[in-house]
CSV table of C-alpha atoms and ligand atoms in Angstrom, one decimal:
chain,number,residue,atom,x,y,z
A,181,MET,CA,343.7,110.4,133.6
A,182,ALA,CA,344.9,111.7,130.5
A,183,ASP,CA,346.4,114.7,131.6
A,184,LYS,CA,348.5,114.9,134.7
A,185,TYR,CA,348.0,118.8,135.1
A,186,CYS,CA,344.6,120.0,133.9
A,187,ALA,CA,342.0,117.3,135.4
A,188,LEU,CA,340.6,116.6,132.0
A,189,PRO,CA,338.0,113.7,131.7
A,190,SER,CA,339.3,110.5,130.5
A,191,HIS,CA,336.2,109.7,128.9
A,192,GLY,CA,336.2,110.6,125.1
A,193,VAL,CA,339.8,110.3,125.1
A,194,SER,CA,341.2,108.0,122.4
A,195,ARG,CA,344.5,106.9,121.7
A,196,PRO,CA,346.3,108.9,118.8
A,197,THR,CA,346.3,107.2,115.5
A,198,ARG,CA,349.7,107.8,113.2
A,199,ALA,CA,347.4,108.4,110.7
A,200,SER,CA,345.6,111.4,112.1
A,201,ARG,CA,348.4,113.9,112.3
A,202,SER,CA,346.9,117.3,110.7
A,203,ALA,CA,343.7,119.1,111.5
A,204,THR,CA,342.4,122.4,110.9
A,205,TYR,CA,340.2,124.4,113.2
A,206,GLU,CA,338.5,128.1,113.1
A,207,ALA,CA,337.4,130.0,116.8
A,208,PRO,CA,336.1,133.4,117.3
A,209,PRO,CA,336.9,136.5,119.5
A,210,ASN,CA,334.5,136.8,122.2
A,211,ILE,CA,334.1,140.1,124.2
A,212,ALA,CA,333.4,139.1,128.2
A,213,LEU,CA,330.7,140.7,129.8
A,214,VAL,CA,332.2,140.1,133.3
A,215,LYS,CA,335.4,139.8,133.4
A,216,TYR,CA,338.2,137.2,134.1
A,217,TRP,CA,340.8,139.2,136.0
A,218,GLY,CA,342.8,136.9,138.6
A,219,VAL,CA,344.3,133.3,138.6
A,220,ARG,CA,343.9,131.2,141.8
A,221,ASP,CA,345.8,128.3,140.7
A,222,PRO,CA,348.4,129.0,138.0
A,223,THR,CA,349.5,125.6,137.1
A,224,ARG,CA,346.2,124.3,136.5
A,225,ALA,CA,344.9,127.9,135.1
A,226,LEU,CA,341.9,128.2,137.5
A,227,PRO,CA,340.3,131.6,137.7
A,228,PHE,CA,339.1,133.2,141.1
A,229,ASN,CA,335.8,134.1,139.4
A,230,SER,CA,333.5,133.2,136.8
A,231,SER,CA,332.9,134.9,133.6
A,232,LEU,CA,330.9,135.7,130.9
A,233,SER,CA,331.0,136.7,127.3
A,234,VAL,CA,329.8,137.3,124.1
A,235,THR,CA,331.1,135.2,121.5
A,236,LEU,CA,331.6,137.6,118.1
A,237,GLU,CA,330.5,136.8,114.7
A,238,ARG,CA,332.6,137.3,111.5
A,239,PHE,CA,336.1,137.4,113.2
A,240,ARG,CA,338.1,134.4,113.3
A,241,SER,CA,341.4,132.6,113.8
A,242,ARG,CA,342.1,129.6,111.4
A,243,THR,CA,344.9,127.4,112.9
A,244,THR,CA,346.3,123.8,110.9
A,245,VAL,CA,348.4,121.9,113.2
A,246,ARG,CA,350.7,119.0,111.6
A,247,PHE,CA,352.4,116.3,113.7
A,248,ASP,CA,355.4,115.3,111.8
A,249,PRO,CA,357.8,112.5,112.9
A,250,ALA,CA,360.4,114.7,110.3
A,251,LEU,CA,360.4,117.9,112.3
A,252,ARG,CA,363.2,118.3,114.9
A,253,ASP,CA,361.7,121.2,116.4
A,254,ASP,CA,358.0,123.0,116.5
A,255,VAL,CA,357.6,125.6,113.5
A,256,VAL,CA,354.9,128.4,114.3
A,257,ASP,CA,354.0,131.0,111.6
A,258,LEU,CA,351.6,133.3,113.0
A,259,ASN,CA,349.6,135.8,110.1
A,260,GLY,CA,352.1,134.4,107.5
A,261,ALA,CA,355.6,135.1,109.3
A,262,PRO,CA,357.8,133.1,111.5
A,263,ALA,CA,356.7,133.6,115.7
A,264,THR,CA,359.2,134.3,118.0
A,265,GLY,CA,359.8,135.2,121.4
A,266,GLY,CA,356.5,135.3,124.1
A,267,PRO,CA,353.9,134.2,121.3
A,268,ARG,CA,356.0,131.3,120.1
A,269,ASP,CA,356.7,130.2,123.6
A,270,GLY,CA,352.9,130.3,124.2
A,271,VAL,CA,352.1,127.7,121.5
A,272,VAL,CA,355.3,125.6,122.0
A,273,ARG,CA,354.3,125.4,125.9
A,274,PHE,CA,350.7,124.3,124.5
A,275,LEU,CA,351.6,121.7,122.2
A,276,ASP,CA,353.9,120.2,125.1
A,277,ARG,CA,351.2,119.8,126.9
A,278,VAL,CA,348.9,118.1,124.2
A,279,ARG,CA,351.7,115.9,123.3
A,280,ASP,CA,352.2,114.9,127.1
A,281,ALA,CA,348.5,114.1,127.6
A,282,SER,CA,348.2,112.4,124.2
A,283,GLY,CA,351.0,110.5,123.9
A,284,VAL,CA,352.1,112.4,120.6
A,285,PRO,CA,356.2,112.4,120.8
A,286,ASP,CA,356.7,114.7,117.2
A,287,ARG,CA,357.1,118.2,116.6
A,288,ALA,CA,354.3,120.2,115.2
A,289,SER,CA,354.2,123.1,112.6
A,290,VAL,CA,351.4,125.4,113.2
A,291,ALA,CA,350.1,128.0,110.6
A,292,SER,CA,347.7,130.6,112.2
A,293,ALA,CA,346.0,133.4,110.7
A,294,ASN,CA,343.3,135.9,111.4
A,295,ASN,CA,340.7,137.3,109.5
A,296,PHE,CA,341.1,140.6,112.0
A,297,PRO,CA,344.3,142.6,112.9
A,298,THR,CA,346.2,141.2,115.8
A,299,ALA,CA,346.5,143.5,118.8
A,300,SER,CA,343.2,145.1,117.4
A,301,GLY,CA,341.6,145.0,120.6
A,302,LEU,CA,339.8,142.3,119.6
A,303,ALA,CA,341.1,139.4,122.1
A,304,SER,CA,343.7,137.5,119.1
A,305,SER,CA,344.9,135.2,122.0
A,306,ALA,CA,341.3,133.8,122.4
A,307,SER,CA,340.3,133.1,119.2
A,308,GLY,CA,344.2,131.7,118.3
A,309,PHE,CA,344.4,129.4,121.7
A,310,ALA,CA,340.6,127.9,121.0
A,311,ALA,CA,341.5,127.3,117.2
A,312,LEU,CA,345.1,125.7,118.7
A,313,ALA,CA,343.1,123.5,121.5
A,314,GLY,CA,340.5,122.6,118.4
A,315,ALA,CA,343.5,121.6,116.1
A,316,ALA,CA,346.1,120.2,118.1
A,317,SER,CA,344.1,117.6,119.9
A,318,ALA,CA,342.6,117.0,116.8
A,319,ALA,CA,346.1,116.4,115.0
A,320,ALA,CA,347.3,114.1,117.8
A,321,GLY,CA,344.0,112.0,117.5
A,322,TRP,CA,342.9,113.3,121.1
A,323,ARG,CA,338.8,113.7,120.8
A,324,LEU,CA,337.8,115.9,123.5
A,325,SER,CA,334.0,116.9,124.1
A,326,PRO,CA,333.4,120.9,123.7
A,327,ARG,CA,333.9,120.7,127.5
A,328,ALA,CA,337.1,119.3,127.7
A,329,LEU,CA,338.2,121.2,125.1
A,330,SER,CA,337.1,124.4,126.9
A,331,GLN,CA,339.1,122.9,129.7
A,332,LEU,CA,342.4,122.4,127.4
A,333,ALA,CA,342.2,125.9,125.9
A,334,ARG,CA,342.6,127.7,129.1
A,335,PHE,CA,345.8,126.9,129.2
A,336,GLY,CA,346.7,129.0,126.4
A,337,SER,CA,344.7,131.8,127.4
A,338,GLY,CA,342.0,131.9,130.3
A,339,SER,CA,339.1,133.8,127.7
A,340,ALA,CA,340.1,131.0,125.0
A,341,SER,CA,338.0,128.5,127.0
A,342,ARG,CA,334.6,130.7,126.1
A,343,SER,CA,335.2,130.8,122.6
A,344,ILE,CA,335.2,126.9,122.0
A,345,PHE,CA,331.1,127.9,122.1
A,346,GLY,CA,328.9,130.4,120.4
A,347,GLY,CA,326.4,132.8,121.7
A,348,PHE,CA,326.7,133.7,125.5
A,349,VAL,CA,329.4,131.8,127.6
A,350,GLU,CA,329.7,131.3,131.1
A,351,TRP,CA,333.3,130.0,132.1
A,352,ARG,CA,333.0,128.7,135.4
A,353,ALA,CA,335.2,129.1,137.9
A,354,GLY,CA,334.6,126.3,140.0
A,355,THR,CA,335.9,125.0,143.5
A,356,ARG,CA,337.8,122.0,143.5
A,357,SER,CA,341.2,122.2,143.8
A,358,ASP,CA,341.6,119.7,140.9
A,359,GLY,CA,340.0,122.0,138.3
A,360,SER,CA,337.3,119.5,137.3
A,361,ASP,CA,334.6,121.7,137.6
A,362,CYS,CA,336.1,124.4,136.1
A,363,TYR,CA,335.1,124.6,132.3
A,364,ALA,CA,333.2,126.8,129.8
A,365,ARG,CA,329.2,126.4,128.6
A,366,PRO,CA,327.1,127.9,126.6
A,367,VAL,CA,324.4,129.8,128.5
A,368,PHE,CA,322.2,131.2,125.6
A,369,PRO,CA,322.7,130.3,121.7
A,370,PRO,CA,323.7,133.0,119.1
A,371,ASP,CA,320.2,133.7,117.9
A,372,HIS,CA,318.8,134.4,121.5
A,373,TRP,CA,318.7,137.9,121.1
A,374,PRO,CA,318.7,138.9,117.5
A,375,GLU,CA,318.5,142.6,118.4
A,376,LEU,CA,321.4,142.9,120.4
A,377,ARG,CA,324.5,144.4,118.6
A,378,ASP,CA,327.8,145.2,119.6
A,379,VAL,CA,329.4,148.4,118.0
A,380,VAL,CA,333.1,148.0,118.2
A,381,VAL,CA,334.7,151.4,118.8
A,382,PHE,CA,338.5,151.5,117.5
A,383,VAL,CA,340.2,154.4,118.9
A,384,ALA,CA,343.5,156.0,116.9
A,385,HIS,CA,347.1,155.6,118.5
A,386,ALA,CA,345.8,152.6,120.9
A,387,PRO,CA,349.0,151.3,122.6
A,388,THR,CA,349.9,148.0,121.8
A,389,LYS,CA,349.7,145.7,125.0
A,390,GLU,CA,353.3,144.9,127.0
A,391,VAL,CA,352.5,142.8,129.6
A,392,ARG,CA,350.1,139.6,129.2
A,393,SER,CA,346.6,139.7,130.8
A,394,ALA,CA,347.7,136.3,132.7
A,395,ASP,CA,350.6,138.4,134.2
A,396,ALA,CA,349.0,141.8,134.5
A,397,MET,CA,346.0,140.4,136.7
A,398,GLN,CA,348.3,138.7,139.1
A,399,THR,CA,349.4,142.3,140.0
A,400,THR,CA,345.8,143.3,141.1
A,401,VAL,CA,345.1,140.2,142.9
A,402,ARG,CA,348.4,141.0,144.6
A,403,THR,CA,348.1,144.8,145.2
A,404,SER,CA,344.5,146.3,145.0
A,405,THR,CA,342.5,146.8,147.8
A,406,GLU,CA,339.2,146.6,146.2
A,407,TYR,CA,339.8,143.5,144.7
A,408,PRO,CA,338.1,141.5,147.4
A,409,ARG,CA,335.3,143.5,147.1
A,410,ARG,CA,335.1,142.8,143.2
A,411,LEU,CA,335.2,139.2,143.9
A,412,ARG,CA,332.4,139.3,146.5
A,413,GLU,CA,330.0,141.2,144.1
A,414,ILE,CA,330.8,138.8,141.0
A,415,PRO,CA,328.5,136.0,141.5
A,416,ALA,CA,325.4,138.1,142.2
A,417,ARG,CA,326.2,140.0,138.9
A,418,LEU,CA,326.7,137.6,136.8
A,419,ARG,CA,323.6,136.0,137.9
A,420,ALA,CA,321.8,139.1,137.1
A,421,MET,CA,323.5,139.4,133.6
A,422,GLU,CA,322.1,136.1,132.9
A,423,ARG,CA,318.6,136.6,134.0
A,424,ALA,CA,318.3,139.8,132.0
A,425,ILE,CA,319.9,137.9,128.8
A,426,GLY,CA,317.4,135.4,129.2
A,427,ALA,CA,314.7,137.8,129.1
A,428,ARG,CA,316.2,139.9,126.7
A,429,ASP,CA,315.7,142.7,128.8
A,430,ALA,CA,318.4,145.7,127.6
A,431,PRO,CA,317.2,148.2,130.5
A,432,ARG,CA,318.3,145.7,132.8
A,433,LEU,CA,321.5,144.3,131.5
A,434,PHE,CA,323.3,147.3,130.3
A,435,PRO,CA,323.7,149.0,133.5
A,436,LEU,CA,325.2,145.8,134.6
A,437,ILE,CA,327.7,145.6,131.8
A,438,MET,CA,328.8,149.1,132.5
A,439,GLU,CA,328.8,148.5,136.6
A,440,GLU,CA,331.1,145.4,135.8
A,441,CYS,CA,333.4,147.4,133.3
A,442,ASP,CA,333.4,150.0,136.2
A,443,SER,CA,334.5,147.4,138.7
A,444,PHE,CA,337.1,145.9,136.6
A,445,ARG,CA,338.8,149.4,135.6
A,446,SER,CA,338.8,150.1,139.4
A,447,VAL,CA,341.0,147.2,140.2
A,448,CYS,CA,343.3,147.8,137.4
A,449,GLU,CA,343.5,151.3,138.0
A,450,THR,CA,343.9,150.7,141.8
A,451,SER,CA,346.7,148.0,141.0
A,452,ARG,CA,350.2,148.9,142.1
A,453,PRO,CA,351.6,149.8,139.7
A,454,SER,CA,348.6,151.1,138.4
A,455,LEU,CA,346.8,149.3,135.3
A,456,ASP,CA,345.7,151.9,132.8
A,457,TYR,CA,344.5,150.7,129.4
A,458,LEU,CA,342.4,153.4,128.4
A,459,THR,CA,343.1,156.4,126.2
A,460,ALA,CA,341.8,159.8,126.3
A,461,THR,CA,339.4,159.1,123.1
A,462,SER,CA,338.5,155.9,125.3
A,463,ARG,CA,337.0,157.6,128.0
A,464,ALA,CA,335.2,159.9,125.7
A,465,VAL,CA,333.6,156.9,124.7
A,466,LEU,CA,332.3,156.1,127.8
A,467,ALA,CA,331.4,159.5,128.5
A,468,GLU,CA,329.2,160.0,125.2
A,469,VAL,CA,327.5,156.2,126.1
A,470,ARG,CA,326.6,157.8,129.7
A,471,ALA,CA,325.2,160.8,127.8
A,472,ALA,CA,323.3,158.8,125.4
A,473,ASN,CA,321.6,157.3,128.4
A,474,ARG,CA,321.1,160.3,130.4
A,475,GLU,CA,319.5,162.1,127.3
A,476,ALA,CA,317.0,159.2,126.4
A,477,ASP,CA,316.5,158.7,130.1
A,478,ARG,CA,316.9,155.3,129.9
A,479,PRO,CA,319.5,152.6,128.9
A,480,VAL,CA,320.0,152.1,125.3
A,481,ALA,CA,323.8,151.5,125.4
A,482,ALA,CA,326.4,150.3,127.5
A,483,TYR,CA,330.3,149.9,127.0
A,484,THR,CA,332.7,147.4,128.1
A,485,HIS,CA,336.8,147.1,127.1
A,486,ASP,CA,339.0,144.5,128.0
A,487,ALA,CA,342.7,145.0,128.8
A,488,GLY,CA,343.3,147.6,125.4
A,489,ALA,CA,341.8,151.1,124.7
A,490,HIS,CA,339.1,149.9,122.1
A,491,VAL,CA,335.7,150.1,123.5
A,492,HIS,CA,332.5,147.8,122.7
A,493,VAL,CA,329.4,149.6,123.3
A,494,PHE,CA,326.1,147.2,123.2
A,495,THR,CA,323.0,148.3,121.9
A,496,LEU,CA,319.6,147.1,120.2
A,497,ALA,CA,319.2,147.4,116.6
A,498,ARG,CA,316.7,150.0,117.2
A,499,HIS,CA,319.1,152.5,118.7
A,500,LEU,CA,322.2,151.7,116.3
A,501,PRO,CA,321.9,154.6,113.6
A,502,SER,CA,321.8,157.3,116.6
A,503,VAL,CA,324.3,155.4,118.9
A,504,ARG,CA,326.8,155.0,116.2
A,505,ARG,CA,326.5,158.3,114.8
A,506,ARG,CA,327.3,159.6,118.2
A,507,LEU,CA,330.4,157.6,118.3
A,508,ALA,CA,331.4,158.4,115.2
A,509,ARG,CA,331.6,162.2,116.3
A,510,VAL,CA,334.1,161.3,119.1
A,511,ALA,CA,337.3,162.9,118.6
A,512,GLY,CA,340.0,160.0,117.8
A,513,VAL,CA,337.3,157.3,117.0
A,514,ASP,CA,339.0,155.5,114.1
A,515,ARG,CA,335.9,153.6,112.8
A,516,THR,CA,333.1,151.9,114.4
A,517,LEU,CA,332.5,148.1,113.3
A,518,VAL,CA,329.0,146.1,114.3
A,519,VAL,CA,329.1,142.6,115.0
A,520,ARG,CA,326.6,140.2,116.5
A,521,PRO,CA,326.6,137.0,118.6
A,522,GLY,CA,328.3,134.2,116.6
A,523,PRO,CA,329.0,130.6,116.8
A,524,GLY,CA,331.7,128.9,118.3
A,525,ALA,CA,335.2,127.2,117.3
A,526,HIS,CA,334.6,124.2,114.5
A,527,PRO,CA,336.8,121.7,112.7
A,528,VAL,CA,337.4,122.9,108.9
A,529,GLY,CA,338.2,120.5,106.0
A,530,GLY,CA,340.2,123.3,104.0
A,531,THR,CA,343.2,125.3,105.0
A,532,ALA,CA,342.4,128.4,102.9
A,533,PRO,CA,342.8,131.5,104.8
A,534,PRO,CA,339.6,133.0,107.1
A,535,ARG,CA,337.4,135.4,104.9
A,536,PRO,CA,338.2,139.3,106.1
A,537,PRO,CA,335.2,140.6,107.4
A,538,ARG,CA,332.8,143.0,105.8
A,539,ARG,CA,332.9,146.4,107.0
A,540,SER,CA,330.2,147.4,108.9
A,541,ARG,CA,326.3,146.5,108.6
B,814,LIG,C1,340.2,141.6,130.7
B,814,LIG,O1,343.3,135.1,129.3
B,814,LIG,O2,342.9,136.8,127.5
B,814,LIG,O3,340.0,140.2,128.3
B,814,LIG,O4,346.9,135.0,128.8
B,814,LIG,O5,347.3,137.3,128.4
B,814,LIG,O6,345.8,136.1,126.6
B,814,LIG,P1,346.0,136.2,128.2
B,814,LIG,O7,345.1,136.9,128.9
B,814,LIG,P2,343.3,136.5,128.9
B,814,LIG,O8,342.5,137.6,129.8
B,814,LIG,C2,341.6,138.1,129.4
B,814,LIG,C3,341.3,139.4,130.4
B,814,LIG,C4,340.2,140.2,129.7
B,814,LIG,C5,339.0,139.8,130.4
B,814,LIG,C6,338.3,138.5,130.2
B,814,LIG,O9,338.5,138.2,128.5
B,814,LIG,O10,337.5,137.9,130.9
């Protein structure tokens, strides 16, 4: 077994070659429709529940890793500046895992850049660690299947496991204690539902996240009396969502997305201390989506949010102009940006910085 911690499959793992020292990967963020929130085994980074997400087009983290025998310490550069503290420690811990598993002893230089603002409400830890998993394993000569890459990526950030794949992605929690049945898998490809849109609603004065989600979720596990019920409800909700996505059935999917988001928010708010990620503007956006559905007398949009104040509003192309107009009117909304499902992580040949996204469509 190549990795004594995470039960990565040994097939497809080759011994590192000293020649392949450097590699670059790009990876996208994703937005969870069913949230990962709770770790059942921190050593193996195993979640309590399976989750489901949409990989987002246009946004990218691009990461280059070079293992270099001349380096005395890891050098980590994030968005053009040397990383320090928690962000650096997370990368170094991840590199240690790759060194341990691949047998490459060298320190590394890591350069990572996003084509979207870090901490903008788009999960930069998902895209960042998915890109790091791809680049670090490839630079170490450790050839992993996409599934094994998803198993590695979760050690950086749970949601990163899903960013390995494009389109609609399920991260299966699995039941085995060694984690061998815990991995992400693509459910539907990016072009499965061409009419689906995600309007990312950026709210003004969004507070920066002080506690990593990986830590905050354990407060919920320990203290929220609603958490056990949430865990019981998730499997049926996830299956229903996959069926609705399969049938491209927005009137069935949209209420499920909001129900799940409300469940996530409720276990956060009933945690002690309470976790409140939204601002008054975020809440006004949720209310606006409910009003749009009420007025249309059918579900034309669905809101969801992660552990942050920005809101993602799913809708269909034909409802986009009216939905977007409504959202832009909410006081405190900075701007909206429309994205579709996109492709997953992939290696790149060059090291040029990723292109910035077009503003809107
Ligand atoms: C609410 O695994 O991304 O976005 O370790 O802090 O990076 P960090 O946490 P992460 O947690 C994701 C929590 C979530 C839900 C989700 O994306 O499934």
